[in-house]
Coordinates of C-alpha atoms and ligand atoms in Angstrom, one line a residue:
M796 CA 1.3 -77.0 -59.3
A797 CA 2.8 -73.6 -60.3
Q798 CA -1.4 -72.6 -59.5
E799 CA -1.7 -74.4 -56.7
T800 CA 1.6 -72.2 -54.8
E801 CA 0.6 -68.6 -56.8
P802 CA -2.6 -68.2 -53.6
V803 CA 0.6 -69.6 -51.1
T804 CA 2.9 -67.0 -52.6
G805 CA 0.1 -64.0 -52.7
L806 CA -1.0 -64.6 -49.3
D807 CA 2.8 -64.7 -48.4
R808 CA 2.7 -60.7 -50.2
I809 CA -0.1 -59.7 -47.5
A810 CA 1.7 -61.0 -44.8
E811 CA 5.2 -59.3 -45.7
I812 CA 3.3 -55.9 -46.7
E813 CA 1.6 -56.0 -43.5
R814 CA 4.3 -56.4 -42.3
E815 CA 6.6 -54.3 -43.7
A816 CA 3.5 -51.4 -43.1
T817 CA 3.4 -52.1 -39.6
E818 CA 7.3 -51.8 -38.9
R819 CA 7.5 -48.1 -40.7
L820 CA 4.7 -46.7 -38.8
A821 CA 5.7 -47.4 -35.9
A822 CA 10.0 -45.4 -37.0
V823 CA 6.4 -43.0 -38.5
A824 CA 6.5 -39.8 -36.0
D825 CA 5.5 -36.5 -36.8
E826 CA 1.6 -36.4 -39.3
A827 CA 3.6 -35.4 -42.2
A828 CA 5.8 -38.7 -42.5
L829 CA 2.0 -39.9 -41.1
E830 CA -0.2 -39.0 -44.5
G831 CA 3.3 -40.4 -46.6
W832 CA 2.9 -43.5 -45.2
Y833 CA -0.7 -43.5 -45.6
R834 CA -0.5 -42.7 -49.2
E835 CA 2.3 -45.6 -49.5
Y836 CA 0.3 -48.3 -47.8
L837 CA -3.3 -47.4 -47.7
G838 CA -3.8 -45.6 -50.6
R839 CA -7.3 -45.8 -52.8
K840 CA -5.3 -46.1 -55.5
D841 CA -1.9 -47.0 -55.4
G842 CA -1.5 -48.2 -52.3
R843 CA -0.2 -50.6 -51.6
L844 CA -2.4 -53.2 -50.1
S845 CA -5.1 -52.3 -52.2
G846 CA -3.2 -53.1 -55.1
L847 CA -2.8 -56.5 -53.9
L848 CA -6.4 -56.8 -55.1
R849 CA -5.9 -55.4 -59.2
Q850 CA -3.6 -58.8 -59.0
M851 CA -6.1 -60.7 -58.2
G852 CA -6.8 -61.2 -61.2
K853 CA -3.9 -63.9 -61.9
L854 CA -4.8 -65.9 -59.4
D855 CA -6.8 -68.5 -60.1
P856 CA -10.4 -67.6 -59.8
A857 CA -10.5 -70.7 -57.0
E858 CA -8.4 -68.7 -55.1
R859 CA -9.6 -65.4 -55.8
P860 CA -12.2 -65.6 -52.5
R861 CA -9.8 -65.9 -50.2
F862 CA -6.9 -63.8 -50.8
G863 CA -9.7 -60.9 -51.3
A864 CA -10.7 -61.7 -48.3
A865 CA -6.7 -61.9 -46.3
V866 CA -6.4 -58.9 -48.1
N867 CA -9.2 -57.1 -47.1
E868 CA -8.7 -58.4 -43.9
A869 CA -5.1 -57.2 -43.8
K870 CA -5.5 -53.7 -44.6
E871 CA -8.5 -53.9 -41.5
R872 CA -5.4 -54.5 -39.1
V873 CA -3.4 -51.8 -40.9
Q874 CA -6.0 -49.7 -40.6
A875 CA -7.3 -50.1 -36.8
A876 CA -2.6 -49.4 -36.4
Y877 CA -3.1 -46.6 -38.4
E878 CA -5.6 -45.1 -36.6
G879 CA -3.6 -46.2 -33.3
R880 CA -0.7 -44.6 -34.4
R881 CA -2.1 -41.4 -35.5
T882 CA -3.9 -41.5 -31.8
A883 CA -1.1 -41.6 -30.0
L884 CA 0.6 -39.2 -32.9
E885 CA -2.0 -36.4 -31.5
T886 CA -1.6 -37.1 -27.9
A887 CA 2.8 -36.5 -27.5
A888 CA 1.6 -33.3 -29.6
L889 CA -0.8 -32.0 -26.7
G890 CA 1.5 -33.5 -24.4
A891 CA 4.6 -32.4 -26.0
R892 CA 2.6 -28.9 -26.6
L893 CA 0.7 -28.9 -22.2
A894 CA 4.8 -29.4 -21.1
A895 CA 5.2 -25.5 -23.0
E896 CA 2.9 -24.1 -21.9
A897 CA 2.9 -25.3 -18.6
V898 CA 3.0 -23.0 -15.3
D899 CA 4.8 -24.0 -12.4
V900 CA 2.0 -22.6 -9.9
T901 CA 4.8 -24.3 -7.2
L902 CA 7.2 -21.0 -7.9
P903 CA 6.9 -18.2 -5.5
G904 CA 5.0 -15.3 -6.7
R905 CA 7.0 -12.1 -6.8
P906 CA 7.4 -10.0 -4.4
V907 CA 4.3 -7.1 -4.4
E908 CA 5.5 -3.7 -2.9
V909 CA 3.9 -2.2 -0.2
G910 CA 4.1 0.8 0.7
T911 CA 4.5 1.9 5.1
L912 CA 2.8 4.5 6.7
H913 CA 4.1 7.2 7.6
P914 CA 6.3 8.2 10.2
T915 CA 3.8 11.5 10.8
T916 CA 0.9 9.7 10.2
L917 CA 1.6 6.6 12.4
M918 CA 2.9 9.5 15.7
T919 CA -0.2 11.1 14.7
R920 CA -2.6 8.3 15.1
E921 CA -0.7 7.1 18.4
L922 CA -1.0 10.5 20.1
S923 CA -4.4 10.3 19.4
E924 CA -4.9 6.8 20.9
I925 CA -3.2 8.3 23.9
F926 CA -5.9 11.4 24.0
A927 CA -8.5 8.9 23.4
L928 CA -7.9 6.9 26.9
L929 CA -7.7 10.0 28.5
G930 CA -11.2 10.8 27.1
Y931 CA -10.2 13.0 24.1
Q932 CA -12.0 13.3 20.5
T933 CA -9.8 13.4 17.5
V934 CA -10.8 16.4 15.4
E935 CA -9.5 17.6 12.8
G936 CA -9.9 21.0 10.4
P937 CA -9.2 23.0 7.4
E938 CA -5.6 24.1 5.7
V939 CA -7.0 27.2 4.0
E940 CA -8.5 29.0 6.7
E941 CA -10.1 32.7 7.3
A942 CA -7.7 34.8 9.3
R943 CA -10.8 35.2 11.9
Y944 CA -9.9 32.0 13.1
N945 CA -6.0 31.4 12.8
F946 CA -5.8 34.4 14.2
D947 CA -8.9 37.3 15.4
L948 CA -11.3 35.1 17.6
L949 CA -7.7 34.2 19.2
N950 CA -7.1 37.8 20.7
I951 CA -4.9 38.0 17.8
P952 CA -6.8 41.2 16.0
P953 CA -5.3 43.1 13.3
N954 CA -2.1 45.0 13.2
H955 CA -1.7 44.6 16.0
P956 CA 2.1 43.3 16.4
A957 CA 1.4 39.3 17.9
R958 CA 0.4 38.8 14.5
D959 CA 4.3 38.2 13.3
M960 CA 4.8 35.8 16.0
W961 CA 3.4 33.4 13.1
D962 CA 5.3 33.7 9.2
T963 CA 2.4 33.9 7.6
F964 CA 1.2 32.2 3.7
Y965 CA -1.5 34.9 2.7
V966 CA -4.3 33.8 -0.4
N967 CA -5.2 35.8 -2.8
S968 CA -9.1 35.6 -2.2
S969 CA -11.6 37.8 -2.9
H970 CA -13.6 36.3 0.1
G971 CA -12.0 38.1 3.3
E972 CA -8.4 37.2 4.8
I973 CA -7.7 34.1 4.1
V974 CA -4.4 32.3 4.9
L975 CA -2.9 28.9 4.8
R976 CA -3.2 28.1 8.5
T977 CA 0.0 29.0 10.5
H978 CA -1.2 26.8 13.4
T979 CA -4.0 23.5 14.6
S980 CA -5.0 27.0 17.4
P981 CA -7.9 27.9 14.7
M982 CA -9.7 25.0 15.5
Q983 CA -9.7 26.1 19.3
A984 CA -12.2 29.0 18.3
R985 CA -14.4 26.8 16.0
T986 CA -14.6 23.9 17.9
M987 CA -15.9 26.2 20.6
L988 CA -18.4 27.8 18.7
A989 CA -20.3 24.5 17.3
Q990 CA -20.3 23.4 20.8
D991 CA -21.0 24.0 24.2
P992 CA -18.8 23.4 27.2
P993 CA -17.5 20.7 28.1
V994 CA -15.4 20.2 25.5
R995 CA -11.8 17.7 25.4
V996 CA -10.5 17.2 21.7
V997 CA -6.8 16.9 20.2
V998 CA -6.4 18.5 16.9
P999 CA -3.8 16.8 14.4
G1000 CA -2.8 18.7 10.9
R1001 CA -0.5 19.9 8.6
C1002 CA 0.2 24.0 9.1
Y1003 CA 2.8 26.6 7.2
R1004 CA 5.1 28.7 7.8
Y1005 CA 7.0 31.2 5.9
E1006 CA 9.7 30.2 6.8
A1007 CA 13.5 29.7 6.5
V1008 CA 13.5 26.5 6.5
D1009 CA 17.0 24.2 8.0
A1010 CA 17.0 21.5 10.2
S1011 CA 14.3 22.0 12.6
H1012 CA 12.6 24.3 10.8
E1013 CA 10.8 23.7 7.8
S1014 CA 7.4 25.9 5.6
I1015 CA 4.6 22.3 6.2
F1016 CA 5.1 20.9 9.6
F1017 CA 2.2 19.0 12.1
Q1018 CA 1.1 19.6 14.3
L1019 CA -1.9 17.9 17.3
E1020 CA -3.2 21.0 19.3
G1021 CA -5.5 20.1 21.9
L1022 CA -8.2 21.6 24.4
A1023 CA -10.9 21.0 27.1
V1024 CA -13.1 23.8 28.8
D1025 CA -15.3 22.7 31.6
E1026 CA -15.4 24.1 34.9
Q1027 CA -13.3 24.6 37.5
I1028 CA -10.4 23.6 35.0
T1029 CA -6.8 24.2 36.8
M1030 CA -3.4 24.5 35.4
A1031 CA -2.9 21.5 37.7
D1032 CA -5.5 19.3 35.0
L1033 CA -2.9 21.2 32.7
K1034 CA 0.1 19.3 33.6
G1035 CA -0.7 16.3 34.9
T1036 CA -2.5 15.6 31.3
L1037 CA 0.9 16.1 29.2
T1038 CA 2.4 14.5 31.9
E1039 CA 0.7 11.3 30.8
M1040 CA 1.3 12.0 27.0
A1041 CA 5.0 12.3 27.7
R1042 CA 4.9 9.5 30.1
Q1043 CA 3.2 7.6 27.4
L1044 CA 6.0 8.6 24.9
F1045 CA 8.6 8.3 26.2
G1046 CA 8.3 5.5 28.7
A1047 CA 7.3 6.2 33.0
E1048 CA 10.6 7.9 34.2
T1049 CA 9.8 11.1 31.8
R1050 CA 9.9 14.4 33.7
V1051 CA 8.1 17.6 32.4
R1052 CA 8.9 20.9 32.9
F1053 CA 7.0 23.9 32.3
R1054 CA 8.3 27.8 32.1
C1055 CA 6.4 30.8 31.0
D1056 CA 6.2 31.7 27.5
F1057 CA 3.5 34.3 25.7
F1058 CA 0.8 33.6 23.1
P1059 CA -2.2 35.6 23.0
F1060 CA -4.7 32.9 23.6
V1061 CA -3.3 31.9 26.6
E1062 CA -3.1 33.2 30.7
P1063 CA -1.2 32.1 31.7
G1064 CA 0.9 30.8 28.7
V1065 CA 3.9 28.0 28.9
D1066 CA 6.3 26.4 27.0
F1067 CA 6.5 22.7 27.7
S1068 CA 9.3 20.2 27.6
A1069 CA 10.2 16.2 28.9
S1070 CA 12.9 14.8 30.4
C1071 CA 15.1 13.7 27.4
P1072 CA 14.5 10.0 26.4
A1073 CA 17.7 9.6 25.3
C1074 CA 19.6 10.2 28.4
G1075 CA 17.3 10.9 31.1
G1076 CA 18.1 14.2 31.7
K1077 CA 21.8 13.6 32.3
G1078 CA 22.4 15.8 28.9
C1079 CA 23.5 14.1 25.1
R1080 CA 23.7 15.5 21.7
T1081 CA 20.5 15.2 21.3
C1082 CA 18.8 17.2 23.7
K1083 CA 22.5 19.7 23.0
G1084 CA 23.3 19.0 26.3
T1085 CA 20.5 20.3 28.6
G1086 CA 18.6 17.4 29.4
W1087 CA 15.4 19.0 28.6
L1088 CA 13.2 18.8 25.1
E1089 CA 11.1 21.5 23.9
L1090 CA 7.4 20.5 22.4
G1091 CA 5.4 23.1 22.2
G1092 CA 3.3 25.3 24.1
A1093 CA 0.7 25.3 26.4
G1094 CA -1.4 27.8 29.1
M1095 CA -4.8 28.4 30.2
V1096 CA -7.7 29.6 27.6
H1097 CA -7.9 33.0 27.4
P1098 CA -10.8 35.1 29.6
N1099 CA -11.1 37.1 25.6
V1100 CA -11.3 33.5 23.6
L1101 CA -14.4 32.3 25.6
R1102 CA -15.5 35.7 25.5
N1103 CA -14.9 35.4 21.5
V1104 CA -16.5 32.0 21.2
G1105 CA -19.9 33.3 23.7
Y1106 CA -18.3 31.2 27.0
D1107 CA -18.9 32.4 30.2
P1108 CA -15.3 32.9 31.0
D1109 CA -16.4 33.4 34.7
R1110 CA -18.2 29.6 35.2
Y1111 CA -16.1 28.1 32.7
S1112 CA -12.4 27.8 31.8
G1113 CA -9.6 25.2 30.2
F1114 CA -6.5 24.6 28.8
A1115 CA -5.2 24.3 25.7
F1116 CA -1.5 23.2 24.2
G1117 CA 0.2 22.6 20.9
L1118 CA 2.9 20.5 20.0
G1119 CA 4.9 20.0 16.5
I1120 CA 4.7 15.9 15.6
E1121 CA 8.0 16.1 13.3
R1122 CA 10.1 17.2 17.0
I1123 CA 7.8 14.1 18.8
V1124 CA 9.2 11.5 15.8
M1125 CA 12.1 12.9 15.9
V1126 CA 13.3 12.7 19.7
K1127 CA 11.8 9.1 20.2
Y1128 CA 13.4 7.9 16.6
G1129 CA 16.3 10.4 17.4
I1130 CA 16.6 11.9 13.9
D1131 CA 18.1 14.9 13.5
D1132 CA 16.7 16.8 10.4
I1133 CA 13.0 17.8 10.3
R1134 CA 14.1 18.9 5.9
N1135 CA 14.1 14.0 5.9
F1136 CA 9.5 13.8 6.9
Y1137 CA 8.4 15.9 3.3
A1138 CA 11.8 14.8 1.0
N1139 CA 9.8 11.7 0.0
D1140 CA 13.6 9.8 0.0
L1141 CA 12.9 6.0 0.5
R1142 CA 15.1 5.0 2.6
F1143 CA 14.5 7.7 5.3
L1144 CA 10.7 5.9 5.3
E1145 CA 11.2 2.8 5.1
Q1146 CA 12.3 2.6 8.4
F1147 CA 9.4 3.3 9.8
A1148 CA 7.5 -0.3 8.0
G1149 CA 6.3 -3.0 10.6
T1150 CA 5.8 -0.2 12.9
R1151 CA 2.2 -0.2 14.1
I1152 CA 0.3 2.2 16.0
Ligands
LIG604 N1 -0.4 27.5 18.2 C1 0.6 28.0 19.2 C2 2.0 27.8 18.0 O1 1.5 27.0 17.3 C3 1.1 26.7 20.2 C4 0.5 26.9 21.4 C5 -0.8 26.1 21.2 C6 0.3 27.2 22.5 C7 -1.9 25.8 21.9 C8 -0.5 27.7 23.7 C9 -2.1 27.2 23.5 O2 2.6 28.1 17.9

């Protein structure tokens, strides 16, 4: 009787160990615990399921195969459960790692700082477009210039007092007299020397003057030169052209004023002003109560200049003008100090963000 119940008890024992192993496996939470668990139940030497096989000697030989088979079946199920658990733990660990390393692609990006065009650049482009519509080509020239172009060819001979009109930076050089150009007018001579009439160009560019700096004078500033040479060009063309420019810049009601002035390379010479866009010409703070804003100098190209570049003054005539680019920006946007332009203060420069030309 005892011999008959022994295998049954043995089988119960298998089921008991299997249940315990399965329950404990469910509670295993990490790899280390899983290894400990494995050694305890499935370990080759002292695992509790393998241990049962070693007890088989105590069984009735007739019962041994059934018992052995039951142990092996139990081992296989527990092994399968172990593998399932291990996969689950690995998956969970991977999931946790991915979650920890996750990138939220819906987060808004960090703003990229984008620069803006400088107000001088914006105005240069605006002027260039206005004159393009009037048939003018935009050209550029050197800022470090030969005195020949800056002065001599423009009817300002050496030692002539007219050179003192421009406070000049001279450059040390063994290649003749070199200056930082004091105006964009040297490009008048360069352009005419390089081509035959008709000429219609505007020349924006940086100029330099050895100047006491104040709210309306900088030693570095930009000018726009204009030059038109052809047969039968008259002062009326000059007036019409600058009137159109002023209207494009400040509005259709703008009026222009020309007064006599002297520049060695024009005859007659004028300065030109536009009616103040801030007050319509009535007089205000912007125009200092005068109703007018002076924009630059102009005149009919001097016959000596035409001769200097090989043009026949009896056949050709032309007009030229030069205006301060910053000055126009100042008038248009109500800026009262030219030093703002090149002080690199972002609070000033950023105000032109989004202004497009
Ligand atoms: N170049 C002159 C200046 O800078 C301006 C000017 C240009 C005057 C063309 C007449 C004609 O003062």
